[in-house]
Amino acid sequence: MHTERATPLRTRQCLLVTIETKRKLVSALFAWNKLSSTFIFHNDLPETMDAVLLHGEAELYIKSLEKMSLREIGSPKWFRQHEFIEKLNMQAILNAQASQEEFVKDLFVSLGKIPTLVHAMILTEVWKHKVFPIICKLKDFNPKSTFLLYMVIHHEATIINLLETIMYHKESSEAADDAVIDLVDYCHRKLTLLAGRSVCGEIPAEDRITHVQLTDGTSIQDLQRQSDMLEFEISVKALSVLCYITDHIESLSFSVLSRMLSTHNLPCVLVQLVENCPWNRGKEKYTEGKWRPVLPEDQQKLSKHDGQVWIALLNLVLKPDCQRKYDFNNFNISQLLKLRGFLTDTVIDQLPNLVDLKNFLSHLALTDPAPPKKDLILEQLPEIWNYIVNENTNKWKAIAKHQVTHVFNPSENELREQASRLANTYNLDVMENLIPDKPKCGACGRLGAKRCSRCQGEWYCNRECQVKHWPKHKPVCQLMTETTQKLQKELDFRS
């Protein structure tokens, strides 16, 4: 039963920072100093890529992961770990997508590194809340490129995406140990923010990043806006992680259950998401990292995110352990009864298990459940967020100034080296195998069959479309070709 209802809702074909976006992002790496696509396109690679990492490589990467301090964010050591996590993320998705052995998940479980992953994610979250705003306000900070800052900002997104893939499994929740409490708190923060922004009409109305913005260079102000838009994507992924945690709640500690039901009252937060449906705005729905038009006949179809909210509600309201723990007081009952208006026949046809929830709510409306027993327990408390904040209180500005001076204003040579490493990390051929939407023809929008042979950056369905599109593509193509030749000469000269 668990597999039948959960598997269709699992994200298997999309990276949090969408692969299509990352492909464009990499192709525009550091346009300010004309770094070329020499670092990006590997023409000697095979046409199809089966793996980003071998089992042994993944094991070494995961073993090397360690908890870092806030001050270390953006350092060379931090960036190496970031590259490792990016590759592990892509490999985990490849395995899940192909229904292969998920050895990345197995290694995280056996090596006990899921808590380290949670720590890295929350560390980045704290940095974005406490340090990044200070950096944005520093008047004398005018970096040649904001790309390194962007990589730090999207690090949280990469980790929550990796967690979404591996937390699908029961053993992952068990292996997370005490970090599950911190992960539940993290999901609560994100879902509360998502519900609040939806009520206030602050859900982003566009996809997060464009090729033009990257090519033209991204200012600090643009970076702040991109960070806000990225927050929406992260919150949606947090919903997936929470759904998987509730699926395995019987195997988790009583403190996790208490945290979700008593401390955070997550059923009521989920009711807010059902009411406001932040991933649905009229004729468009947010799916696989993009806002996409929806045909009139598909308007009533549940999206993956709708399904995850309902499954989490089923788990938190109907599972016996949850019913014994949850306080069905007047306020909570009034909130839960709002769900009856959304449990239409169309919705129940798509998720038949919801008939059990509908029947329970009908019974709840006519009864007065007894309050939960107040057992004496030793409750576990989240440690990661509080530890990071307490350790760095009154140091935020000093950390920001240190990072501005030593991390986010690199020399040209440092940028070139970083570009080379990132291009190796974001292998184009592998990433394009993961794109939910295959490359489209630059002229007509149909499925692309071949790249431009000169710049490798544009796709076409046939020769006629390529010729038709050439007047528009020519300036970009020439720029990429010229910069490639220029950089190649520099590299040949230095060697």
CSV table of C-alpha atoms in Angstrom, one decimal:
chain,number,residue,atom,x,y,z
A,1,MET,CA,0.0,0.0,0.0
A,2,HIS,CA,2.8,2.4,0.9
A,3,THR,CA,4.6,1.8,-2.4
A,4,GLU,CA,1.5,2.0,-4.5
A,5,ARG,CA,0.5,5.4,-3.3
A,6,ALA,CA,3.9,6.9,-2.8
A,7,THR,CA,5.9,6.0,-5.8
A,8,PRO,CA,4.0,8.1,-8.4
A,9,LEU,CA,4.6,11.2,-6.2
A,10,ARG,CA,8.3,10.7,-5.9
A,11,THR,CA,10.5,13.2,-7.7
A,12,ARG,CA,12.8,11.3,-10.0
A,13,GLN,CA,13.4,13.5,-13.0
A,14,CYS,CA,14.1,17.0,-11.8
A,15,LEU,CA,16.9,18.7,-9.8
A,16,LEU,CA,16.0,21.4,-7.4
A,17,VAL,CA,18.1,23.9,-9.3
A,18,THR,CA,16.6,22.6,-12.6
A,19,ILE,CA,19.2,20.9,-14.8
A,20,GLU,CA,18.1,23.0,-17.7
A,21,THR,CA,18.8,26.1,-15.7
A,22,LYS,CA,22.1,24.8,-14.6
A,23,ARG,CA,23.1,23.9,-18.2
A,24,LYS,CA,22.4,27.5,-19.2
A,25,LEU,CA,24.1,28.7,-16.1
A,26,VAL,CA,27.3,26.8,-16.9
A,27,SER,CA,27.3,27.8,-20.5
A,28,ALA,CA,27.4,31.4,-19.4
A,29,LEU,CA,30.1,30.9,-16.7
A,30,PHE,CA,31.7,34.2,-15.8
A,31,ALA,CA,30.8,36.1,-19.0
A,32,TRP,CA,32.4,39.2,-17.6
A,33,ASN,CA,35.9,37.9,-18.4
A,34,LYS,CA,34.9,35.9,-21.5
A,35,LEU,CA,35.6,32.5,-20.1
A,36,SER,CA,34.9,30.1,-22.9
A,37,SER,CA,32.9,27.0,-23.5
A,38,THR,CA,36.2,25.1,-23.8
A,39,PHE,CA,35.6,24.3,-20.1
A,40,ILE,CA,32.0,23.4,-20.7
A,41,PHE,CA,31.7,21.0,-23.7
A,42,HIS,CA,33.5,17.7,-23.8
A,43,ASN,CA,33.3,16.4,-27.3
A,44,ASP,CA,35.3,13.3,-26.6
A,45,LEU,CA,32.6,12.0,-24.1
A,46,PRO,CA,30.4,9.1,-25.2
A,47,GLU,CA,26.9,9.9,-26.5
A,48,THR,CA,25.2,8.5,-23.4
A,49,MET,CA,26.4,8.7,-19.9
A,50,ASP,CA,25.4,6.0,-17.4
A,51,ALA,CA,27.0,7.5,-14.3
A,52,VAL,CA,28.4,10.6,-12.8
A,53,LEU,CA,30.3,8.7,-10.1
A,54,LEU,CA,31.4,5.1,-9.6
A,55,HIS,CA,30.5,3.4,-6.4
A,56,GLY,CA,34.1,3.8,-5.0
A,57,GLU,CA,34.2,7.5,-5.9
A,58,ALA,CA,30.9,8.1,-4.2
A,59,GLU,CA,32.1,6.3,-1.1
A,60,LEU,CA,35.2,8.5,-0.9
A,61,TYR,CA,33.2,11.6,-1.4
A,62,ILE,CA,30.7,10.8,1.3
A,63,LYS,CA,33.4,9.7,3.7
A,64,SER,CA,35.1,13.1,3.2
A,65,LEU,CA,32.0,15.1,4.1
A,66,GLU,CA,32.5,17.0,7.3
A,67,LYS,CA,30.7,19.7,9.4
A,68,MET,CA,32.1,23.1,8.7
A,69,SER,CA,31.8,26.5,10.5
A,70,LEU,CA,29.9,29.5,9.2
A,71,ARG,CA,33.1,31.3,8.6
A,72,GLU,CA,34.3,28.5,6.2
A,73,ILE,CA,31.4,29.0,3.8
A,74,GLY,CA,32.8,29.9,0.4
A,75,SER,CA,36.3,28.8,1.1
A,76,PRO,CA,38.2,26.4,-1.2
A,77,LYS,CA,37.6,23.6,1.3
A,78,TRP,CA,33.9,24.4,1.3
A,79,PHE,CA,33.7,24.5,-2.5
A,80,ARG,CA,35.3,21.1,-2.8
A,81,GLN,CA,32.6,19.7,-0.6
A,82,HIS,CA,30.0,21.6,-2.6
A,83,GLU,CA,31.3,19.9,-5.8
A,84,PHE,CA,31.1,16.5,-4.1
A,85,ILE,CA,27.5,17.0,-3.0
A,86,GLU,CA,26.6,18.2,-6.5
A,87,LYS,CA,27.9,15.1,-8.1
A,88,LEU,CA,26.3,12.9,-5.4
A,89,ASN,CA,23.0,14.6,-6.0
A,90,MET,CA,23.2,14.0,-9.8
A,91,GLN,CA,24.2,10.4,-9.3
A,92,ALA,CA,21.4,9.7,-6.8
A,93,ILE,CA,18.9,11.1,-9.3
A,94,LEU,CA,20.3,9.0,-12.1
A,95,ASN,CA,20.0,5.8,-10.0
A,96,ALA,CA,16.4,6.7,-8.9
A,97,GLN,CA,15.3,7.7,-12.4
A,98,ALA,CA,16.6,4.4,-13.9
A,99,SER,CA,15.3,2.3,-10.9
A,100,GLN,CA,18.8,1.1,-10.3
A,101,GLU,CA,20.5,0.2,-7.1
A,102,GLU,CA,20.6,3.5,-5.1
A,103,PHE,CA,24.1,3.2,-3.9
A,104,VAL,CA,24.4,6.9,-3.0
A,105,LYS,CA,21.6,6.4,-0.5
A,106,ASP,CA,23.0,3.2,0.8
A,107,LEU,CA,26.4,4.8,1.4
A,108,PHE,CA,24.9,7.8,3.2
A,109,VAL,CA,23.1,5.4,5.5
A,110,SER,CA,25.9,2.9,6.1
A,111,LEU,CA,28.5,5.7,6.7
A,112,GLY,CA,26.2,7.7,9.0
A,113,LYS,CA,26.6,10.9,7.0
A,114,ILE,CA,22.9,12.0,6.7
A,115,PRO,CA,23.3,14.2,9.9
A,116,THR,CA,26.3,15.9,8.2
A,117,LEU,CA,24.2,16.6,5.2
A,118,VAL,CA,21.4,18.1,7.3
A,119,HIS,CA,24.0,20.2,9.2
A,120,ALA,CA,25.4,21.6,5.9
A,121,MET,CA,21.9,22.5,4.7
A,122,ILE,CA,21.0,24.4,7.9
A,123,LEU,CA,24.4,26.0,8.0
A,124,THR,CA,23.7,27.5,4.6
A,125,GLU,CA,20.2,28.5,5.7
A,126,VAL,CA,21.6,30.4,8.7
A,127,TRP,CA,24.2,32.1,6.4
A,128,LYS,CA,21.4,33.2,4.0
A,129,HIS,CA,19.4,34.7,6.9
A,130,LYS,CA,22.2,36.3,9.0
A,131,VAL,CA,25.3,36.9,6.8
A,132,PHE,CA,24.1,37.3,3.2
A,133,PRO,CA,21.9,40.4,4.0
A,134,ILE,CA,24.9,42.1,5.5
A,135,ILE,CA,27.0,41.4,2.5
A,136,CYS,CA,24.3,42.9,0.2
A,137,LYS,CA,24.4,46.1,2.3
A,138,LEU,CA,28.1,46.6,2.1
A,139,LYS,CA,28.6,49.7,0.0
A,140,ASP,CA,32.2,49.0,-0.9
A,141,PHE,CA,31.5,45.5,-2.1
A,142,ASN,CA,31.4,45.5,-5.9
A,143,PRO,CA,32.6,42.1,-7.1
A,144,LYS,CA,33.5,41.4,-10.7
A,145,SER,CA,31.3,38.4,-10.7
A,146,THR,CA,28.5,37.3,-8.3
A,147,PHE,CA,28.7,33.7,-9.5
A,148,LEU,CA,30.5,32.4,-6.4
A,149,LEU,CA,27.8,34.0,-4.2
A,150,TYR,CA,25.2,32.4,-6.3
A,151,MET,CA,26.8,29.0,-5.8
A,152,VAL,CA,26.6,29.4,-2.0
A,153,ILE,CA,23.0,30.5,-2.2
A,154,HIS,CA,22.0,27.5,-4.2
A,155,HIS,CA,24.0,25.0,-2.0
A,156,GLU,CA,21.0,24.7,0.3
A,157,ALA,CA,18.8,23.8,-2.8
A,158,THR,CA,21.2,21.1,-3.9
A,159,ILE,CA,21.2,19.5,-0.4
A,160,ILE,CA,17.4,19.5,0.0
A,161,ASN,CA,17.1,17.9,-3.4
A,162,LEU,CA,19.6,15.2,-2.5
A,163,LEU,CA,17.7,14.6,0.8
A,164,GLU,CA,14.4,14.4,-1.1
A,165,THR,CA,15.9,11.5,-3.1
A,166,ILE,CA,17.4,9.6,-0.3
A,167,MET,CA,14.8,10.3,2.4
A,168,TYR,CA,12.2,8.4,0.4
A,169,HIS,CA,13.5,5.2,2.0
A,170,LYS,CA,12.7,4.2,5.6
A,171,GLU,CA,16.3,3.3,6.4
A,172,SER,CA,17.3,6.9,5.6
A,173,SER,CA,15.0,8.3,8.2
A,174,GLU,CA,16.3,5.9,10.8
A,175,ALA,CA,19.9,6.6,9.9
A,176,ALA,CA,19.4,10.4,10.3
A,177,ASP,CA,19.2,9.7,14.0
A,178,ASP,CA,18.7,12.8,16.1
A,179,ALA,CA,19.1,15.0,13.0
A,180,VAL,CA,15.5,14.0,12.1
A,181,ILE,CA,14.3,16.5,14.8
A,182,ASP,CA,16.4,19.3,13.1
A,183,LEU,CA,15.1,18.2,9.7
A,184,VAL,CA,11.5,18.4,10.9
A,185,ASP,CA,12.1,21.8,12.3
A,186,TYR,CA,13.7,22.9,9.0
A,187,CYS,CA,10.6,21.6,7.0
A,188,HIS,CA,8.3,23.4,9.4
A,189,ARG,CA,10.1,26.7,8.8
A,190,LYS,CA,9.9,26.3,5.1
A,191,LEU,CA,6.3,25.2,5.0
A,192,THR,CA,5.2,28.0,7.3
A,193,LEU,CA,7.0,30.5,5.1
A,194,LEU,CA,5.4,29.0,2.0
A,195,ALA,CA,1.9,29.2,3.5
A,196,GLY,CA,2.5,32.7,4.7
A,197,ARG,CA,3.7,34.0,1.4
A,198,SER,CA,0.9,32.3,-0.4
A,199,VAL,CA,-1.7,34.1,1.8
A,200,CYS,CA,0.1,37.4,1.2
A,201,GLY,CA,0.3,36.8,-2.6
A,202,GLU,CA,4.1,36.7,-2.5
A,203,ILE,CA,4.7,33.5,-4.5
A,204,PRO,CA,7.1,34.2,-7.4
A,205,ALA,CA,5.4,34.6,-10.7
A,206,GLU,CA,8.3,33.6,-12.9
A,207,ASP,CA,11.0,31.0,-13.2
A,208,ARG,CA,14.0,31.7,-11.2
A,209,ILE,CA,16.8,32.4,-13.6
A,210,THR,CA,17.3,33.2,-17.3
A,211,HIS,CA,20.1,32.9,-19.7
A,212,VAL,CA,20.0,36.6,-20.3
A,213,GLN,CA,20.4,37.5,-16.7
A,214,LEU,CA,23.5,35.3,-16.5
A,215,THR,CA,25.1,36.5,-19.7
A,216,ASP,CA,24.5,40.2,-18.8
A,217,GLY,CA,25.9,39.7,-15.3
A,218,THR,CA,24.0,39.5,-12.2
A,219,SER,CA,24.0,42.3,-9.7
A,220,ILE,CA,23.7,42.0,-5.9
A,221,GLN,CA,20.1,43.2,-6.2
A,222,ASP,CA,19.4,40.5,-8.8
A,223,LEU,CA,21.0,38.0,-6.6
A,224,GLN,CA,18.7,38.9,-3.7
A,225,ARG,CA,15.7,38.5,-6.0
A,226,GLN,CA,17.0,35.1,-7.2
A,227,SER,CA,17.5,34.0,-3.6
A,228,ASP,CA,13.9,34.8,-2.8
A,229,MET,CA,12.7,32.9,-5.8
A,230,LEU,CA,14.9,30.0,-4.9
A,231,GLU,CA,13.3,29.9,-1.5
A,232,PHE,CA,10.0,28.9,-3.1
A,233,GLU,CA,11.6,25.9,-4.8
A,234,ILE,CA,13.4,24.9,-1.6
A,235,SER,CA,10.1,25.1,0.4
A,236,VAL,CA,8.4,22.8,-2.2
A,237,LYS,CA,11.2,20.3,-1.8
A,238,ALA,CA,10.8,20.5,2.0
A,239,LEU,CA,7.2,19.3,1.6
A,240,SER,CA,8.5,16.2,-0.2
A,241,VAL,CA,10.9,15.5,2.6
A,242,LEU,CA,8.3,15.9,5.3
A,243,CYS,CA,5.9,13.6,3.4
A,244,TYR,CA,8.5,10.9,3.4
A,245,ILE,CA,9.2,11.4,7.1
A,246,THR,CA,5.5,11.0,7.9
A,247,ASP,CA,5.5,7.8,5.8
A,248,HIS,CA,8.0,6.2,8.2
A,249,ILE,CA,6.9,7.7,11.4
A,250,GLU,CA,6.3,4.4,13.2
A,251,SER,CA,10.1,3.7,13.1
A,252,LEU,CA,11.1,7.1,14.5
A,253,SER,CA,11.3,8.2,18.1
A,254,PHE,CA,8.4,9.5,20.1
A,255,SER,CA,10.1,12.9,20.2
A,256,VAL,CA,9.8,13.3,16.4
A,257,LEU,CA,6.1,12.6,16.6
A,258,SER,CA,5.7,15.1,19.5
A,259,ARG,CA,7.6,17.7,17.6
A,260,MET,CA,5.4,17.4,14.5
A,261,LEU,CA,2.1,17.3,16.3
A,262,SER,CA,2.4,19.2,19.5
A,263,THR,CA,5.2,21.7,19.0
A,264,HIS,CA,4.6,22.6,15.4
A,265,ASN,CA,1.0,21.5,14.8
A,266,LEU,CA,1.9,20.4,11.3
A,267,PRO,CA,-1.7,19.2,10.4
A,268,CYS,CA,-2.9,22.8,10.6
A,269,VAL,CA,0.1,24.0,8.6
A,270,LEU,CA,-0.9,21.5,5.9
A,271,VAL,CA,-4.5,22.6,5.9
A,272,GLN,CA,-3.2,26.1,5.1
A,273,LEU,CA,-1.4,24.7,2.1
A,274,VAL,CA,-4.5,22.9,0.9
A,275,GLU,CA,-6.5,26.1,1.2
A,276,ASN,CA,-4.0,28.3,-0.6
A,277,CYS,CA,-2.3,25.9,-3.0
A,278,PRO,CA,0.8,28.0,-3.6
A,279,TRP,CA,1.9,25.9,-6.6
A,280,ASN,CA,-1.4,26.6,-8.5
A,281,ARG,CA,-2.2,30.0,-10.0
A,282,GLY,CA,-5.1,29.8,-12.3
A,283,LYS,CA,-4.1,28.5,-15.7
A,284,GLU,CA,-0.6,27.5,-14.5
A,285,LYS,CA,0.9,25.0,-12.1
A,286,TYR,CA,4.4,24.7,-10.7
A,287,THR,CA,5.8,21.3,-11.7
A,288,GLU,CA,9.3,20.0,-12.1
A,289,GLY,CA,10.9,23.3,-11.3
A,290,LYS,CA,8.8,25.5,-13.6
A,291,TRP,CA,5.5,27.2,-14.0
A,292,ARG,CA,3.7,25.4,-16.8
A,293,PRO,CA,0.3,26.1,-18.5
A,294,VAL,CA,-2.4,23.6,-17.7
A,295,LEU,CA,-5.1,22.6,-20.1
A,296,PRO,CA,-8.7,23.3,-19.0
A,297,GLU,CA,-9.4,19.5,-18.8
A,298,ASP,CA,-6.4,19.1,-16.5
A,299,GLN,CA,-7.3,21.8,-14.0
A,300,GLN,CA,-8.9,19.3,-11.6
A,301,LYS,CA,-5.9,16.9,-11.7
A,302,LEU,CA,-3.8,16.7,-8.5
A,303,SER,CA,-0.2,17.8,-8.9
A,304,LYS,CA,2.6,15.9,-7.2
A,305,HIS,CA,2.6,18.6,-4.5
A,306,ASP,CA,-1.1,18.4,-3.9
A,307,GLY,CA,-0.7,14.6,-3.5
A,308,GLN,CA,2.1,15.0,-1.0
A,309,VAL,CA,0.1,17.4,1.2
A,310,TRP,CA,-2.8,15.0,1.3
A,311,ILE,CA,-0.6,12.0,2.0
A,312,ALA,CA,1.2,13.8,4.9
A,313,LEU,CA,-2.3,14.7,6.3
A,314,LEU,CA,-3.4,11.1,6.0
A,315,ASN,CA,-0.3,10.0,7.9
A,316,LEU,CA,-0.5,12.7,10.6
A,317,VAL,CA,-4.2,12.5,11.2
A,318,LEU,CA,-5.1,8.8,10.7
A,319,LYS,CA,-2.1,6.8,11.9
A,320,PRO,CA,-2.9,5.3,15.3
A,321,ASP,CA,0.2,6.8,17.1
A,322,CYS,CA,-0.7,10.2,15.7
A,323,GLN,CA,-4.3,10.0,16.8
A,324,ARG,CA,-3.3,9.2,20.3
A,325,LYS,CA,-0.8,12.1,20.5
A,326,TYR,CA,-2.7,14.8,18.6
A,327,ASP,CA,-4.8,17.3,20.6
A,328,PHE,CA,-8.2,17.4,18.8
A,329,ASN,CA,-9.2,20.6,20.6
A,330,ASN,CA,-11.8,23.1,19.2
A,331,PHE,CA,-9.3,25.1,17.1
A,332,ASN,CA,-7.6,22.0,15.6
A,333,ILE,CA,-11.0,20.4,14.8
A,334,SER,CA,-12.2,23.6,13.1
A,335,GLN,CA,-9.1,23.7,11.0
A,336,LEU,CA,-9.3,20.1,10.0
A,337,LEU,CA,-12.9,20.3,9.1
A,338,LYS,CA,-12.0,22.8,6.4
A,339,LEU,CA,-10.7,19.9,4.4
A,340,ARG,CA,-14.1,18.5,3.8
A,341,GLY,CA,-14.8,21.2,1.2
A,342,PHE,CA,-11.7,20.0,-0.8
A,343,LEU,CA,-12.5,16.3,-0.6
A,344,THR,CA,-14.5,16.2,-3.8
A,345,ASP,CA,-15.3,13.0,-5.7
A,346,THR,CA,-12.7,14.1,-8.3
A,347,VAL,CA,-10.0,14.3,-5.7
A,348,ILE,CA,-10.9,11.0,-4.1
A,349,ASP,CA,-10.9,9.3,-7.4
A,350,GLN,CA,-7.3,10.3,-7.8
A,351,LEU,CA,-6.3,9.4,-4.3
A,352,PRO,CA,-8.7,6.7,-3.1
A,353,ASN,CA,-7.2,6.6,0.4
A,354,LEU,CA,-8.7,10.0,1.0
A,355,VAL,CA,-12.1,8.4,1.5
A,356,ASP,CA,-10.7,7.3,5.0
A,357,LEU,CA,-9.9,10.8,5.8
A,358,LYS,CA,-13.3,12.0,4.6
A,359,ASN,CA,-15.0,9.5,6.8
A,360,PHE,CA,-12.9,10.4,9.8
A,361,LEU,CA,-13.7,14.1,9.4
A,362,SER,CA,-17.4,13.3,9.3
A,363,HIS,CA,-17.1,11.4,12.5
A,364,LEU,CA,-14.9,14.1,14.0
A,365,ALA,CA,-17.6,16.7,13.3
A,366,LEU,CA,-20.1,14.8,15.5
A,367,THR,CA,-17.9,13.7,18.4
A,368,ASP,CA,-15.7,15.3,21.0
A,369,PRO,CA,-12.4,13.3,21.2
A,370,ALA,CA,-10.8,12.9,24.5
A,371,PRO,CA,-7.6,15.0,25.0
A,372,PRO,CA,-4.3,13.1,24.6
A,373,LYS,CA,-2.7,11.6,27.7
A,374,LYS,CA,0.0,13.8,29.2
A,375,ASP,CA,2.8,11.3,29.6
A,376,LEU,CA,6.0,12.3,31.2
A,377,ILE,CA,8.7,12.1,28.5
A,378,LEU,CA,12.2,13.4,27.9
A,379,GLU,CA,11.8,15.4,24.7
A,380,GLN,CA,14.7,15.7,22.3
A,381,LEU,CA,15.3,19.2,21.1
A,382,PRO,CA,16.8,20.3,17.8
A,383,GLU,CA,20.5,21.2,18.1
A,384,ILE,CA,21.9,22.3,14.8
A,385,TRP,CA,20.2,25.7,14.2
A,386,ASN,CA,20.5,26.7,17.8
A,387,TYR,CA,24.2,25.7,18.0
A,388,ILE,CA,25.1,27.6,14.8
A,389,VAL,CA,23.3,30.7,15.9
A,390,ASN,CA,24.6,30.7,19.4
A,391,GLU,CA,28.2,30.1,18.3
A,392,ASN,CA,28.1,33.0,15.9
A,393,THR,CA,25.9,35.6,17.7
A,394,ASN,CA,27.5,39.1,17.4
A,395,LYS,CA,29.9,37.8,14.8
A,396,TRP,CA,27.7,38.1,11.7
A,397,LYS,CA,29.2,41.4,10.4
A,398,ALA,CA,32.8,40.2,11.0
A,399,ILE,CA,32.0,37.0,9.1
A,400,ALA,CA,30.5,39.0,6.3
A,401,LYS,CA,33.5,41.3,6.0
A,402,HIS,CA,35.9,38.3,6.1
A,403,GLN,CA,34.1,36.5,3.3
A,404,VAL,CA,33.8,39.7,1.2
A,405,THR,CA,37.6,40.2,1.5
A,406,HIS,CA,38.8,36.7,1.2
A,407,VAL,CA,36.1,34.7,-0.6
A,408,PHE,CA,33.7,36.6,-2.8
A,409,ASN,CA,36.1,38.9,-4.5
A,410,PRO,CA,38.5,36.5,-6.2
A,411,SER,CA,41.2,37.3,-8.7
A,412,GLU,CA,40.8,36.5,-12.3
A,413,ASN,CA,43.1,33.4,-12.0
A,414,GLU,CA,41.0,32.1,-9.1
A,415,LEU,CA,37.8,32.6,-11.1
A,416,ARG,CA,39.3,30.7,-14.1
A,417,GLU,CA,40.3,27.8,-11.9
A,418,GLN,CA,36.9,27.7,-10.2
A,419,ALA,CA,35.2,27.8,-13.6
A,420,SER,CA,37.2,24.9,-14.8
A,421,ARG,CA,36.3,22.8,-11.7
A,422,LEU,CA,32.6,23.7,-11.9
A,423,ALA,CA,32.5,22.9,-15.6
A,424,ASN,CA,33.9,19.4,-14.8
A,425,THR,CA,31.3,19.0,-12.0
A,426,TYR,CA,28.3,20.0,-14.2
A,427,ASN,CA,29.0,17.7,-17.1
A,428,LEU,CA,26.7,18.8,-19.9
A,429,ASP,CA,26.1,15.4,-21.4
A,430,VAL,CA,25.2,13.9,-18.1
A,431,MET,CA,22.9,16.8,-17.1
A,432,GLU,CA,21.0,16.7,-20.4
A,433,ASN,CA,20.1,13.1,-19.7
A,434,LEU,CA,18.4,14.3,-16.6
A,435,ILE,CA,16.5,17.2,-18.0
A,436,PRO,CA,12.7,16.5,-17.8
A,437,ASP,CA,12.2,18.7,-20.8
A,438,LYS,CA,14.5,17.7,-23.6
A,439,PRO,CA,16.4,20.5,-25.5
A,440,LYS,CA,14.1,22.5,-27.8
A,441,CYS,CA,14.7,23.8,-31.2
A,442,GLY,CA,15.8,27.5,-31.0
A,443,ALA,CA,13.7,28.4,-34.0
A,444,CYS,CA,10.4,26.5,-33.7
A,445,GLY,CA,10.4,25.0,-30.2
A,446,ARG,CA,10.1,21.4,-31.3
A,447,LEU,CA,12.4,18.7,-29.9
A,448,GLY,CA,16.0,19.5,-30.7
A,449,ALA,CA,18.1,16.8,-32.5
A,450,LYS,CA,21.5,18.5,-33.1
A,451,ARG,CA,23.6,21.2,-31.5
A,452,CYS,CA,25.1,24.1,-33.3
A,453,SER,CA,28.5,22.7,-34.4
A,454,ARG,CA,30.3,26.0,-33.7
A,455,CYS,CA,29.2,27.0,-30.2
A,456,GLN,CA,27.5,23.8,-29.0
A,457,GLY,CA,25.1,26.0,-27.1
A,458,GLU,CA,21.9,26.0,-29.3
A,459,TRP,CA,19.7,23.2,-30.5
A,460,TYR,CA,17.8,22.7,-33.7
A,461,CYS,CA,15.4,20.1,-35.1
A,462,ASN,CA,16.6,20.3,-38.6
A,463,ARG,CA,18.8,22.2,-41.0
A,464,GLU,CA,16.0,24.5,-42.2
A,465,CYS,CA,15.4,25.8,-38.7
A,466,GLN,CA,19.1,26.4,-38.1
A,467,VAL,CA,19.3,28.5,-41.3
A,468,LYS,CA,16.2,30.4,-40.4
A,469,HIS,CA,17.4,31.2,-36.9
A,470,TRP,CA,21.0,32.0,-37.9
A,471,PRO,CA,20.5,35.9,-38.0
A,472,LYS,CA,19.4,35.9,-34.4
A,473,HIS,CA,21.9,33.3,-33.2
A,474,LYS,CA,24.9,34.6,-35.1
A,475,PRO,CA,26.1,37.3,-32.6
A,476,VAL,CA,26.0,34.9,-29.7
A,477,CYS,CA,27.6,32.1,-31.7
A,478,GLN,CA,30.4,34.4,-32.8
A,479,LEU,CA,31.1,35.7,-29.3
A,480,MET,CA,31.3,32.2,-27.9
A,481,THR,CA,33.6,31.0,-30.8
A,482,GLU,CA,35.9,34.0,-30.5
A,483,THR,CA,36.3,33.8,-26.8
A,484,THR,CA,37.0,30.0,-27.1
A,485,GLN,CA,39.7,30.7,-29.6
A,486,LYS,CA,41.1,33.6,-27.5
A,487,LEU,CA,41.2,31.5,-24.3
A,488,GLN,CA,42.6,28.5,-26.1
A,489,LYS,CA,45.5,30.7,-27.4
A,490,GLU,CA,46.2,31.9,-23.8
A,491,LEU,CA,46.1,28.3,-22.5
A,492,ASP,CA,48.5,27.1,-25.2
A,493,PHE,CA,50.8,30.1,-24.6
A,494,ARG,CA,50.9,29.3,-20.8
A,495,SER,CA,51.5,25.6,-21.3
